[in-house]
Amino acid sequence: MILTVTLNTALDITYRIPALRAGSSHRVSEVTERPGGKGVNVARVLAALGHEVTVTGFAGGTTGRVLRDLLTAVPHLTDALVPVTGTTRRTVAVVDGRSGDTTQLNEPGPTVSHAEWSAFQEVYGDLLATASAVALCGSLPPGVPVGAYAGLIRTARAAGVPTLLDTSGSALRRGVAGRPDILKPNADELAELTGSHEPLRATLDARRRGAGTVVASLGAQGLLAVTPDSRWHAAPPARLRGNPTGAGDSAVAGLLSALVEQQPWPAALSRAVALSAATVLSPAAGEFDRTTYEKFLPTVTVTRESNAA
């Protein structure tokens, strides 16, 4: 079983409109709702790939009930979310049909009490007993300690479970000190962590800060991975135009699935890039089409360079 942690779950709402104009009223042509938050998105992709996956984190209020109801319809996915008295946040994505661009609005999430945080840590410890890997993803809701991810990574290491961390800001700065096996920032998060906008220098610096392997998302340029003994670059065959919502989460799912299957880095990175590309091209935000994924998989270019070079 793969475990994903989403401390700040969300109900993702997508509005499609003909054209977005600031300061104007709009008629929405289509509305979709799906369970969200980065770790939940990762879990849904893993489940679609056929992996047994368990989702934990927090959920509460009316929005939380809707989210959990939607999760029950996902095959291979188990809901182990911890209830909170606050209300799960919503994220709203507005897709401009004319340009294809997406505008995202993210609520902060409910305040988590000390008792709720303690209850989660007990559930998390129990779930690790049967986990083959754990992904710790997304922002921290109010009330959760800023060093939460570092502590959760150390707990997983004590249980012998490999970890992947995908977060940002202060949660990333503190979390990398917990020494995750894989760190998966995007280019902006990497620059914020290290102070460098040069991807290779920043990725090497992030490894020195504690991560075992750093896999950086470089947008249209694909993924840059620095492992303990090599550097890898994986790229799609061409620049893609579409909705990038959830593409990074799909890449995380690709990396995690390859990790538990003990796949080598070229296969893992190819899978991550192909899943990300299939997500960008999907008409539904955060989804991926398996046929598109399988078409892209053999076209991903992966190159290697020794770290000693």
PDB file of C-alpha atoms in Angstrom:
ATOM      1  CA  MET A   1       0.000   0.000   0.000  1.00  0.00           C
ATOM      2  CA  ILE A   2       1.191   3.498  -0.893  1.00  0.00           C
ATOM      3  CA  LEU A   3       0.295   6.196   1.649  1.00  0.00           C
ATOM      4  CA  THR A   4      -0.316   9.829   0.687  1.00  0.00           C
ATOM      5  CA  VAL A   5      -0.569  12.606   3.272  1.00  0.00           C
ATOM      6  CA  THR A   6      -2.633  15.703   2.501  1.00  0.00           C
ATOM      7  CA  LEU A   7      -2.859  17.860   5.607  1.00  0.00           C
ATOM      8  CA  ASN A   8      -4.747  20.577   3.700  1.00  0.00           C
ATOM      9  CA  THR A   9      -7.263  18.655   1.576  1.00  0.00           C
ATOM     10  CA  ALA A  10      -9.601  20.560  -0.721  1.00  0.00           C
ATOM     11  CA  LEU A  11     -12.697  20.280  -2.825  1.00  0.00           C
ATOM     12  CA  ASP A  12     -11.493  21.334  -6.276  1.00  0.00           C
ATOM     13  CA  ILE A  13     -14.084  23.248  -8.292  1.00  0.00           C
ATOM     14  CA  THR A  14     -13.423  24.030 -11.961  1.00  0.00           C
ATOM     15  CA  TYR A  15     -15.414  26.656 -13.853  1.00  0.00           C
ATOM     16  CA  ARG A  16     -15.169  26.843 -17.643  1.00  0.00           C
ATOM     17  CA  ILE A  17     -16.073  30.148 -19.268  1.00  0.00           C
ATOM     18  CA  PRO A  18     -15.771  31.412 -22.871  1.00  0.00           C
ATOM     19  CA  ALA A  19     -13.340  34.210 -21.954  1.00  0.00           C
ATOM     20  CA  LEU A  20     -12.134  35.675 -18.635  1.00  0.00           C
ATOM     21  CA  ARG A  21     -12.423  39.462 -18.325  1.00  0.00           C
ATOM     22  CA  ALA A  22     -11.391  41.153 -15.083  1.00  0.00           C
ATOM     23  CA  GLY A  23     -14.177  43.116 -13.404  1.00  0.00           C
ATOM     24  CA  SER A  24     -16.941  41.496 -15.505  1.00  0.00           C
ATOM     25  CA  SER A  25     -19.744  39.010 -14.891  1.00  0.00           C
ATOM     26  CA  HIS A  26     -19.418  35.622 -16.583  1.00  0.00           C
ATOM     27  CA  ARG A  27     -21.721  32.764 -17.495  1.00  0.00           C
ATOM     28  CA  VAL A  28     -20.164  29.447 -16.566  1.00  0.00           C
ATOM     29  CA  SER A  29     -20.510  26.842 -19.305  1.00  0.00           C
ATOM     30  CA  GLU A  30     -19.361  23.858 -17.218  1.00  0.00           C
ATOM     31  CA  VAL A  31     -18.722  23.083 -13.528  1.00  0.00           C
ATOM     32  CA  THR A  32     -16.825  20.077 -12.177  1.00  0.00           C
ATOM     33  CA  GLU A  33     -16.026  19.018  -8.619  1.00  0.00           C
ATOM     34  CA  ARG A  34     -13.389  16.535  -7.519  1.00  0.00           C
ATOM     35  CA  PRO A  35     -11.518  15.642  -4.330  1.00  0.00           C
ATOM     36  CA  GLY A  36      -8.290  17.615  -4.172  1.00  0.00           C
ATOM     37  CA  GLY A  37      -5.227  18.711  -2.340  1.00  0.00           C
ATOM     38  CA  LYS A  38      -1.849  17.619  -3.722  1.00  0.00           C
ATOM     39  CA  GLY A  39      -1.635  14.263  -1.950  1.00  0.00           C
ATOM     40  CA  VAL A  40      -5.217  13.394  -2.867  1.00  0.00           C
ATOM     41  CA  ASN A  41      -4.429  14.176  -6.508  1.00  0.00           C
ATOM     42  CA  VAL A  42      -1.364  11.927  -6.302  1.00  0.00           C
ATOM     43  CA  ALA A  43      -3.476   9.139  -4.784  1.00  0.00           C
ATOM     44  CA  ARG A  44      -6.085   9.338  -7.529  1.00  0.00           C
ATOM     45  CA  VAL A  45      -3.409   8.955 -10.222  1.00  0.00           C
ATOM     46  CA  LEU A  46      -1.791   6.055  -8.353  1.00  0.00           C
ATOM     47  CA  ALA A  47      -5.176   4.356  -8.055  1.00  0.00           C
ATOM     48  CA  ALA A  48      -5.781   4.855 -11.786  1.00  0.00           C
ATOM     49  CA  LEU A  49      -2.462   3.101 -12.396  1.00  0.00           C
ATOM     50  CA  GLY A  50      -3.740   0.149 -10.357  1.00  0.00           C
ATOM     51  CA  HIS A  51      -1.858   0.716  -7.095  1.00  0.00           C
ATOM     52  CA  GLU A  52      -3.535   0.266  -3.739  1.00  0.00           C
ATOM     53  CA  VAL A  53      -3.331   3.654  -2.056  1.00  0.00           C
ATOM     54  CA  THR A  54      -4.498   5.120   1.253  1.00  0.00           C
ATOM     55  CA  VAL A  55      -5.245   8.811   1.740  1.00  0.00           C
ATOM     56  CA  THR A  56      -4.781  10.452   5.123  1.00  0.00           C
ATOM     57  CA  GLY A  57      -4.807  14.035   6.362  1.00  0.00           C
ATOM     58  CA  PHE A  58      -7.735  16.146   7.549  1.00  0.00           C
ATOM     59  CA  ALA A  59     -11.321  16.673   6.409  1.00  0.00           C
ATOM     60  CA  GLY A  60     -14.190  18.519   8.027  1.00  0.00           C
ATOM     61  CA  GLY A  61     -17.504  20.302   7.575  1.00  0.00           C
ATOM     62  CA  THR A  62     -19.850  20.126   4.609  1.00  0.00           C
ATOM     63  CA  THR A  63     -17.026  20.442   2.096  1.00  0.00           C
ATOM     64  CA  GLY A  64     -15.146  17.634   3.798  1.00  0.00           C
ATOM     65  CA  ARG A  65     -18.190  15.355   3.584  1.00  0.00           C
ATOM     66  CA  VAL A  66     -18.538  16.026  -0.141  1.00  0.00           C
ATOM     67  CA  LEU A  67     -14.836  15.302  -0.634  1.00  0.00           C
ATOM     68  CA  ARG A  68     -15.057  11.994   1.250  1.00  0.00           C
ATOM     69  CA  ASP A  69     -18.171  10.976  -0.665  1.00  0.00           C
ATOM     70  CA  LEU A  70     -16.313  11.551  -3.927  1.00  0.00           C
ATOM     71  CA  LEU A  71     -13.387   9.447  -2.703  1.00  0.00           C
ATOM     72  CA  THR A  72     -15.632   6.428  -2.173  1.00  0.00           C
ATOM     73  CA  ALA A  73     -16.102   6.185  -5.949  1.00  0.00           C
ATOM     74  CA  VAL A  74     -12.353   5.778  -6.623  1.00  0.00           C
ATOM     75  CA  PRO A  75     -11.286   2.110  -7.032  1.00  0.00           C
ATOM     76  CA  HIS A  76      -8.111   1.005  -5.193  1.00  0.00           C
ATOM     77  CA  LEU A  77      -8.317   4.017  -2.842  1.00  0.00           C
ATOM     78  CA  THR A  78      -8.901   3.863   0.929  1.00  0.00           C
ATOM     79  CA  ASP A  79     -10.024   6.911   2.921  1.00  0.00           C
ATOM     80  CA  ALA A  80      -8.176   7.295   6.249  1.00  0.00           C
ATOM     81  CA  LEU A  81      -8.764  11.035   6.678  1.00  0.00           C
ATOM     82  CA  VAL A  82      -8.936  12.390  10.229  1.00  0.00           C
ATOM     83  CA  PRO A  83     -12.004  14.529  11.064  1.00  0.00           C
ATOM     84  CA  VAL A  84     -11.620  18.146  12.179  1.00  0.00           C
ATOM     85  CA  THR A  85     -14.199  20.607  13.481  1.00  0.00           C
ATOM     86  CA  GLY A  86     -13.311  23.207  10.848  1.00  0.00           C
ATOM     87  CA  THR A  87     -14.443  23.110   7.228  1.00  0.00           C
ATOM     88  CA  THR A  88     -12.271  21.739   4.446  1.00  0.00           C
ATOM     89  CA  ARG A  89     -11.221  24.442   2.000  1.00  0.00           C
ATOM     90  CA  ARG A  90     -12.272  24.862  -1.605  1.00  0.00           C
ATOM     91  CA  THR A  91     -10.049  25.678  -4.560  1.00  0.00           C
ATOM     92  CA  VAL A  92     -11.586  27.315  -7.602  1.00  0.00           C
ATOM     93  CA  ALA A  93     -10.002  27.046 -11.041  1.00  0.00           C
ATOM     94  CA  VAL A  94     -11.394  29.306 -13.774  1.00  0.00           C
ATOM     95  CA  VAL A  95     -10.529  28.029 -17.242  1.00  0.00           C
ATOM     96  CA  ASP A  96     -10.552  30.635 -20.009  1.00  0.00           C
ATOM     97  CA  GLY A  97     -11.883  28.885 -23.122  1.00  0.00           C
ATOM     98  CA  ARG A  98     -10.376  31.504 -25.446  1.00  0.00           C
ATOM     99  CA  SER A  99      -6.768  31.397 -24.212  1.00  0.00           C
ATOM    100  CA  GLY A 100      -6.723  28.050 -22.426  1.00  0.00           C
ATOM    101  CA  ASP A 101      -5.226  29.745 -19.358  1.00  0.00           C
ATOM    102  CA  THR A 102      -6.343  28.838 -15.832  1.00  0.00           C
ATOM    103  CA  THR A 103      -6.817  31.237 -12.907  1.00  0.00           C
ATOM    104  CA  GLN A 104      -6.577  29.536  -9.511  1.00  0.00           C
ATOM    105  CA  LEU A 105      -8.134  30.688  -6.203  1.00  0.00           C
ATOM    106  CA  ASN A 106      -7.024  28.746  -3.096  1.00  0.00           C
ATOM    107  CA  GLU A 107      -8.647  29.062   0.337  1.00  0.00           C
ATOM    108  CA  PRO A 108      -6.358  28.720   3.409  1.00  0.00           C
ATOM    109  CA  GLY A 109      -7.955  25.678   5.058  1.00  0.00           C
ATOM    110  CA  PRO A 110      -9.396  25.020   8.535  1.00  0.00           C
ATOM    111  CA  THR A 111      -7.500  25.623  11.779  1.00  0.00           C
ATOM    112  CA  VAL A 112      -6.297  22.319  13.235  1.00  0.00           C
ATOM    113  CA  SER A 113      -6.324  21.993  17.032  1.00  0.00           C
ATOM    114  CA  HIS A 114      -3.550  20.403  19.083  1.00  0.00           C
ATOM    115  CA  ALA A 115      -5.820  17.432  19.840  1.00  0.00           C
ATOM    116  CA  GLU A 116      -6.609  16.959  16.128  1.00  0.00           C
ATOM    117  CA  TRP A 117      -2.919  17.098  15.234  1.00  0.00           C
ATOM    118  CA  SER A 118      -2.138  14.496  17.907  1.00  0.00           C
ATOM    119  CA  ALA A 119      -4.940  12.256  16.603  1.00  0.00           C
ATOM    120  CA  PHE A 120      -3.531  12.484  13.087  1.00  0.00           C
ATOM    121  CA  GLN A 121      -0.036  11.503  14.240  1.00  0.00           C
ATOM    122  CA  GLU A 122      -1.447   8.363  15.861  1.00  0.00           C
ATOM    123  CA  VAL A 123      -3.315   7.412  12.668  1.00  0.00           C
ATOM    124  CA  TYR A 124      -0.207   8.121  10.585  1.00  0.00           C
ATOM    125  CA  GLY A 125       1.984   5.922  12.753  1.00  0.00           C
ATOM    126  CA  ASP A 126      -0.475   3.042  12.477  1.00  0.00           C
ATOM    127  CA  LEU A 127      -0.727   3.376   8.668  1.00  0.00           C
ATOM    128  CA  LEU A 128       3.048   3.247   8.245  1.00  0.00           C
ATOM    129  CA  ALA A 129       3.018  -0.365   9.445  1.00  0.00           C
ATOM    130  CA  THR A 130       1.617  -1.500   6.065  1.00  0.00           C
ATOM    131  CA  ALA A 131       2.964   1.269   3.784  1.00  0.00           C
ATOM    132  CA  SER A 132       5.532   0.642   1.042  1.00  0.00           C
ATOM    133  CA  ALA A 133       6.142   4.387   0.528  1.00  0.00           C
ATOM    134  CA  VAL A 134       4.655   7.678   1.684  1.00  0.00           C
ATOM    135  CA  ALA A 135       4.160  10.991  -0.124  1.00  0.00           C
ATOM    136  CA  LEU A 136       3.830  14.131   2.014  1.00  0.00           C
ATOM    137  CA  CYS A 137       2.263  16.807  -0.146  1.00  0.00           C
ATOM    138  CA  GLY A 138       0.937  20.326  -0.159  1.00  0.00           C
ATOM    139  CA  SER A 139       0.496  23.247   2.192  1.00  0.00           C
ATOM    140  CA  LEU A 140       0.041  23.138   5.958  1.00  0.00           C
ATOM    141  CA  PRO A 141      -3.329  24.280   7.337  1.00  0.00           C
ATOM    142  CA  PRO A 142      -3.373  26.796  10.188  1.00  0.00           C
ATOM    143  CA  GLY A 143      -2.516  25.212  13.537  1.00  0.00           C
ATOM    144  CA  VAL A 144      -0.161  22.541  12.162  1.00  0.00           C
ATOM    145  CA  PRO A 145       3.479  23.123  13.227  1.00  0.00           C
ATOM    146  CA  VAL A 146       5.729  24.494  10.496  1.00  0.00           C
ATOM    147  CA  GLY A 147       8.147  21.614  11.104  1.00  0.00           C
ATOM    148  CA  ALA A 148       5.414  18.995  10.723  1.00  0.00           C
ATOM    149  CA  TYR A 149       6.809  17.385   7.581  1.00  0.00           C
ATOM    150  CA  ALA A 150      10.289  16.948   9.041  1.00  0.00           C
ATOM    151  CA  GLY A 151       8.785  15.088  11.992  1.00  0.00           C
ATOM    152  CA  LEU A 152       6.580  12.910   9.782  1.00  0.00           C
ATOM    153  CA  ILE A 153       9.579  12.044   7.584  1.00  0.00           C
ATOM    154  CA  ARG A 154      11.586  10.985  10.647  1.00  0.00           C
ATOM    155  CA  THR A 155       8.689   8.843  11.854  1.00  0.00           C
ATOM    156  CA  ALA A 156       8.516   7.124   8.458  1.00  0.00           C
ATOM    157  CA  ARG A 157      12.272   6.541   8.417  1.00  0.00           C
ATOM    158  CA  ALA A 158      12.086   4.907  11.836  1.00  0.00           C
ATOM    159  CA  ALA A 159       9.437   2.571  10.386  1.00  0.00           C
ATOM    160  CA  GLY A 160      11.620   1.798   7.344  1.00  0.00           C
ATOM    161  CA  VAL A 161       9.278   3.538   4.873  1.00  0.00           C
ATOM    162  CA  PRO A 162      10.760   5.719   2.059  1.00  0.00           C
ATOM    163  CA  THR A 163       9.380   9.245   1.743  1.00  0.00           C
ATOM    164  CA  LEU A 164       8.717  11.816  -0.965  1.00  0.00           C
ATOM    165  CA  LEU A 165       8.164  15.468  -0.008  1.00  0.00           C
ATOM    166  CA  ASP A 166       6.330  17.932  -2.265  1.00  0.00           C
ATOM    167  CA  THR A 167       5.576  21.252  -0.569  1.00  0.00           C
ATOM    168  CA  SER A 168       6.664  24.893  -0.628  1.00  0.00           C
ATOM    169  CA  GLY A 169       7.685  27.876   1.462  1.00  0.00           C
ATOM    170  CA  SER A 170       8.576  27.441   5.112  1.00  0.00           C
ATOM    171  CA  ALA A 171       7.159  23.909   5.117  1.00  0.00           C
ATOM    172  CA  LEU A 172       9.706  23.028   2.418  1.00  0.00           C
ATOM    173  CA  ARG A 173      12.610  24.747   4.185  1.00  0.00           C
ATOM    174  CA  ARG A 174      11.888  22.925   7.426  1.00  0.00           C
ATOM    175  CA  GLY A 175      10.796  19.676   5.790  1.00  0.00           C
ATOM    176  CA  VAL A 176      13.988  19.073   3.802  1.00  0.00           C
ATOM    177  CA  ALA A 177      15.886  18.954   7.091  1.00  0.00           C
ATOM    178  CA  GLY A 178      13.989  15.728   7.848  1.00  0.00           C
ATOM    179  CA  ARG A 179      16.005  14.138   4.990  1.00  0.00           C
ATOM    180  CA  PRO A 180      13.286  12.864   2.634  1.00  0.00           C
ATOM    181  CA  ASP A 181      14.347  10.165   0.188  1.00  0.00           C
ATOM    182  CA  ILE A 182      12.937  12.220  -2.706  1.00  0.00           C
ATOM    183  CA  LEU A 183      12.265  15.962  -2.811  1.00  0.00           C
ATOM    184  CA  LYS A 184      10.026  17.132  -5.690  1.00  0.00           C
ATOM    185  CA  PRO A 185       9.967  20.953  -5.997  1.00  0.00           C
ATOM    186  CA  ASN A 186       9.091  23.009  -9.042  1.00  0.00           C
ATOM    187  CA  ALA A 187      11.480  25.647 -10.357  1.00  0.00           C
ATOM    188  CA  ASP A 188       9.998  28.493  -8.278  1.00  0.00           C
ATOM    189  CA  GLU A 189       9.977  26.427  -5.067  1.00  0.00           C
ATOM    190  CA  LEU A 190      13.558  25.347  -5.700  1.00  0.00           C
ATOM    191  CA  ALA A 191      14.675  28.947  -6.207  1.00  0.00           C
ATOM    192  CA  GLU A 192      12.867  30.020  -3.039  1.00  0.00           C
ATOM    193  CA  LEU A 193      14.552  27.231  -1.057  1.00  0.00           C
ATOM    194  CA  THR A 194      18.094  27.800  -2.329  1.00  0.00           C
ATOM    195  CA  GLY A 195      18.191  31.401  -3.552  1.00  0.00           C
ATOM    196  CA  SER A 196      19.412  30.237  -6.976  1.00  0.00           C
ATOM    197  CA  HIS A 197      17.467  30.447 -10.241  1.00  0.00           C
ATOM    198  CA  GLU A 198      19.957  28.204 -12.056  1.00  0.00           C
ATOM    199  CA  PRO A 199      18.223  24.785 -11.961  1.00  0.00           C
ATOM    200  CA  LEU A 200      21.269  22.509 -11.671  1.00  0.00           C
ATOM    201  CA  ARG A 201      22.989  24.616  -9.018  1.00  0.00           C
ATOM    202  CA  ALA A 202      19.751  24.888  -7.045  1.00  0.00           C
ATOM    203  CA  THR A 203      19.046  21.151  -7.305  1.00  0.00           C
ATOM    204  CA  LEU A 204      22.549  20.269  -6.074  1.00  0.00           C
ATOM    205  CA  ASP A 205      22.119  22.745  -3.222  1.00  0.00           C
ATOM    206  CA  ALA A 206      18.786  21.176  -2.245  1.00  0.00           C
ATOM    207  CA  ARG A 207      20.493  17.780  -2.015  1.00  0.00           C
ATOM    208  CA  ARG A 208      23.122  19.241   0.297  1.00  0.00           C
ATOM    209  CA  ARG A 209      20.327  20.505   2.548  1.00  0.00           C
ATOM    210  CA  GLY A 210      19.209  16.948   3.277  1.00  0.00           C
ATOM    211  CA  ALA A 211      17.264  15.352   0.409  1.00  0.00           C
ATOM    212  CA  GLY A 212      18.468  11.987  -0.848  1.00  0.00           C
ATOM    213  CA  THR A 213      17.346  12.704  -4.427  1.00  0.00           C
ATOM    214  CA  VAL A 214      15.924  15.928  -5.839  1.00  0.00           C
ATOM    215  CA  VAL A 215      13.576  15.796  -8.833  1.00  0.00           C
ATOM    216  CA  ALA A 216      12.796  19.320 -10.000  1.00  0.00           C
ATOM    217  CA  SER A 217       9.880  20.156 -12.304  1.00  0.00           C
ATOM    218  CA  LEU A 218      11.034  22.608 -14.981  1.00  0.00           C
ATOM    219  CA  GLY A 219       7.685  23.094 -16.707  1.00  0.00           C
ATOM    220  CA  ALA A 220       7.853  22.537 -20.458  1.00  0.00           C
ATOM    221  CA  GLN A 221      11.506  21.472 -20.131  1.00  0.00           C
ATOM    222  CA  GLY A 222      10.548  18.367 -18.150  1.00  0.00           C
ATOM    223  CA  LEU A 223      12.323  17.054 -15.041  1.00  0.00           C
ATOM    224  CA  LEU A 224      15.846  17.474 -13.696  1.00  0.00           C
ATOM    225  CA  ALA A 225      16.858  14.778 -11.206  1.00  0.00           C
ATOM    226  CA  VAL A 226      19.982  14.695  -9.047  1.00  0.00           C
ATOM    227  CA  THR A 227      20.496  11.345  -7.334  1.00  0.00           C
ATOM    228  CA  PRO A 228      23.409  10.374  -5.052  1.00  0.00           C
ATOM    229  CA  ASP A 229      25.489   9.293  -8.071  1.00  0.00           C
ATOM    230  CA  SER A 230      23.999  10.797 -11.242  1.00  0.00           C
ATOM    231  CA  ARG A 231      22.205  13.678 -12.902  1.00  0.00           C
ATOM    232  CA  TRP A 232      19.271  13.014 -15.209  1.00  0.00           C
ATOM    233  CA  HIS A 233      17.137  15.152 -17.491  1.00  0.00           C
ATOM    234  CA  ALA A 234      13.811  13.880 -18.830  1.00  0.00           C
ATOM    235  CA  ALA A 235      11.807  15.867 -21.362  1.00  0.00           C
ATOM    236  CA  PRO A 236       8.635  15.443 -23.445  1.00  0.00           C
ATOM    237  CA  PRO A 237       9.040  15.340 -27.231  1.00  0.00           C
ATOM    238  CA  ALA A 238       7.538  18.795 -27.734  1.00  0.00           C
ATOM    239  CA  ARG A 239       6.206  21.807 -25.855  1.00  0.00           C
ATOM    240  CA  LEU A 240       2.612  21.135 -24.792  1.00  0.00           C
ATOM    241  CA  ARG A 241      -0.246  23.610 -24.602  1.00  0.00           C
ATOM    242  CA  GLY A 242      -3.035  22.830 -22.167  1.00  0.00           C
ATOM    243  CA  ASN A 243      -4.045  23.038 -18.515  1.00  0.00           C
ATOM    244  CA  PRO A 244      -1.080  22.365 -16.179  1.00  0.00           C
ATOM    245  CA  THR A 245      -3.311  21.915 -13.111  1.00  0.00           C
ATOM    246  CA  GLY A 246      -2.304  18.683 -11.391  1.00  0.00           C
ATOM    247  CA  ALA A 247       0.595  17.941 -13.757  1.00  0.00           C
ATOM    248  CA  GLY A 248       3.121  18.076 -10.921  1.00  0.00           C
ATOM    249  CA  ASP A 249       0.972  15.742  -8.821  1.00  0.00           C
ATOM    250  CA  SER A 250       0.849  13.265 -11.698  1.00  0.00           C
ATOM    251  CA  ALA A 251       4.644  13.418 -11.882  1.00  0.00           C
ATOM    252  CA  VAL A 252       4.830  12.609  -8.163  1.00  0.00           C
ATOM    253  CA  ALA A 253       2.537   9.618  -8.702  1.00  0.00           C
ATOM    254  CA  GLY A 254       4.804   8.426 -11.506  1.00  0.00           C
ATOM    255  CA  LEU A 255       7.884   8.674  -9.291  1.00  0.00           C
ATOM    256  CA  LEU A 256       6.199   6.917  -6.355  1.00  0.00           C
ATOM    257  CA  SER A 257       4.772   4.100  -8.439  1.00  0.00           C
ATOM    258  CA  ALA A 258       8.194   3.469  -9.981  1.00  0.00           C
ATOM    259  CA  LEU A 259       9.805   3.578  -6.534  1.00  0.00           C
ATOM    260  CA  VAL A 260       7.608   0.823  -5.094  1.00  0.00           C
ATOM    261  CA  GLU A 261       8.039  -1.197  -8.298  1.00  0.00           C
ATOM    262  CA  GLN A 262      11.840  -0.780  -7.937  1.00  0.00           C
ATOM    263  CA  GLN A 263      12.148   0.694 -11.422  1.00  0.00           C
ATOM    264  CA  PRO A 264      15.453   2.341 -12.482  1.00  0.00           C
ATOM    265  CA  TRP A 265      15.640   6.122 -12.766  1.00  0.00           C
ATOM    266  CA  PRO A 266      15.185   6.311 -16.567  1.00  0.00           C
ATOM    267  CA  ALA A 267      11.912   4.370 -16.312  1.00  0.00           C
ATOM    268  CA  ALA A 268      10.751   6.392 -13.298  1.00  0.00           C
ATOM    269  CA  LEU A 269      11.437   9.739 -14.946  1.00  0.00           C
ATOM    270  CA  SER A 270       9.878   8.666 -18.246  1.00  0.00           C
ATOM    271  CA  ARG A 271       6.730   7.627 -16.401  1.00  0.00           C
ATOM    272  CA  ALA A 272       6.598  10.890 -14.454  1.00  0.00           C
ATOM    273  CA  VAL A 273       7.002  13.058 -17.572  1.00  0.00           C
ATOM    274  CA  ALA A 274       4.487  11.041 -19.608  1.00  0.00           C
ATOM    275  CA  LEU A 275       1.885  11.215 -16.840  1.00  0.00           C
ATOM    276  CA  SER A 276       2.469  14.944 -16.466  1.00  0.00           C
ATOM    277  CA  ALA A 277       2.102  15.476 -20.228  1.00  0.00           C
ATOM    278  CA  ALA A 278      -1.108  13.432 -20.345  1.00  0.00           C
ATOM    279  CA  THR A 279      -2.480  15.571 -17.503  1.00  0.00           C
ATOM    280  CA  VAL A 280      -1.657  18.847 -19.273  1.00  0.00           C
ATOM    281  CA  LEU A 281      -3.522  17.652 -22.377  1.00  0.00           C
ATOM    282  CA  SER A 282      -6.557  16.316 -20.525  1.00  0.00           C
ATOM    283  CA  PRO A 283      -9.796  18.305 -20.991  1.00  0.00           C
ATOM    284  CA  ALA A 284     -10.550  17.838 -17.254  1.00  0.00           C
ATOM    285  CA  ALA A 285      -8.176  19.660 -14.907  1.00  0.00           C
ATOM    286  CA  GLY A 286      -6.008  17.290 -12.878  1.00  0.00           C
ATOM    287  CA  GLU A 287      -7.030  14.164 -14.804  1.00  0.00           C
ATOM    288  CA  PHE A 288      -5.029  12.065 -17.239  1.00  0.00           C
ATOM    289  CA  ASP A 289      -6.024   9.930 -20.188  1.00  0.00           C
ATOM    290  CA  ARG A 290      -4.361   6.512 -20.112  1.00  0.00           C
ATOM    291  CA  THR A 291      -4.183   6.234 -23.904  1.00  0.00           C
ATOM    292  CA  THR A 292      -2.405   9.609 -24.110  1.00  0.00           C
ATOM    293  CA  TYR A 293      -0.052   8.559 -21.310  1.00  0.00           C
ATOM    294  CA  GLU A 294       0.858   5.309 -23.054  1.00  0.00           C
ATOM    295  CA  LYS A 295       1.430   7.187 -26.312  1.00  0.00           C
ATOM    296  CA  PHE A 296       3.812   9.650 -24.643  1.00  0.00           C
ATOM    297  CA  LEU A 297       5.723   7.109 -22.548  1.00  0.00           C
ATOM    298  CA  PRO A 298       8.088   5.839 -25.281  1.00  0.00           C
ATOM    299  CA  THR A 299       8.692   9.367 -26.632  1.00  0.00           C
ATOM    300  CA  VAL A 300      10.205  10.831 -23.440  1.00  0.00           C
ATOM    301  CA  THR A 301      13.922  11.601 -23.804  1.00  0.00           C
ATOM    302  CA  VAL A 302      16.072  10.750 -20.766  1.00  0.00           C
ATOM    303  CA  THR A 303      19.758  11.695 -20.649  1.00  0.00           C
ATOM    304  CA  ARG A 304      22.318  10.982 -17.949  1.00  0.00           C
ATOM    305  CA  GLU A 305      25.456  12.745 -16.750  1.00  0.00           C
ATOM    306  CA  SER A 306      27.693  11.617 -13.888  1.00  0.00           C
ATOM    307  CA  ASN A 307      27.784  13.911 -10.857  1.00  0.00           C
ATOM    308  CA  ALA A 308      31.552  13.580 -10.974  1.00  0.00           C
ATOM    309  CA  ALA A 309      31.683  15.290 -14.354  1.00  0.00           C
TER     310      ALA A 309
END
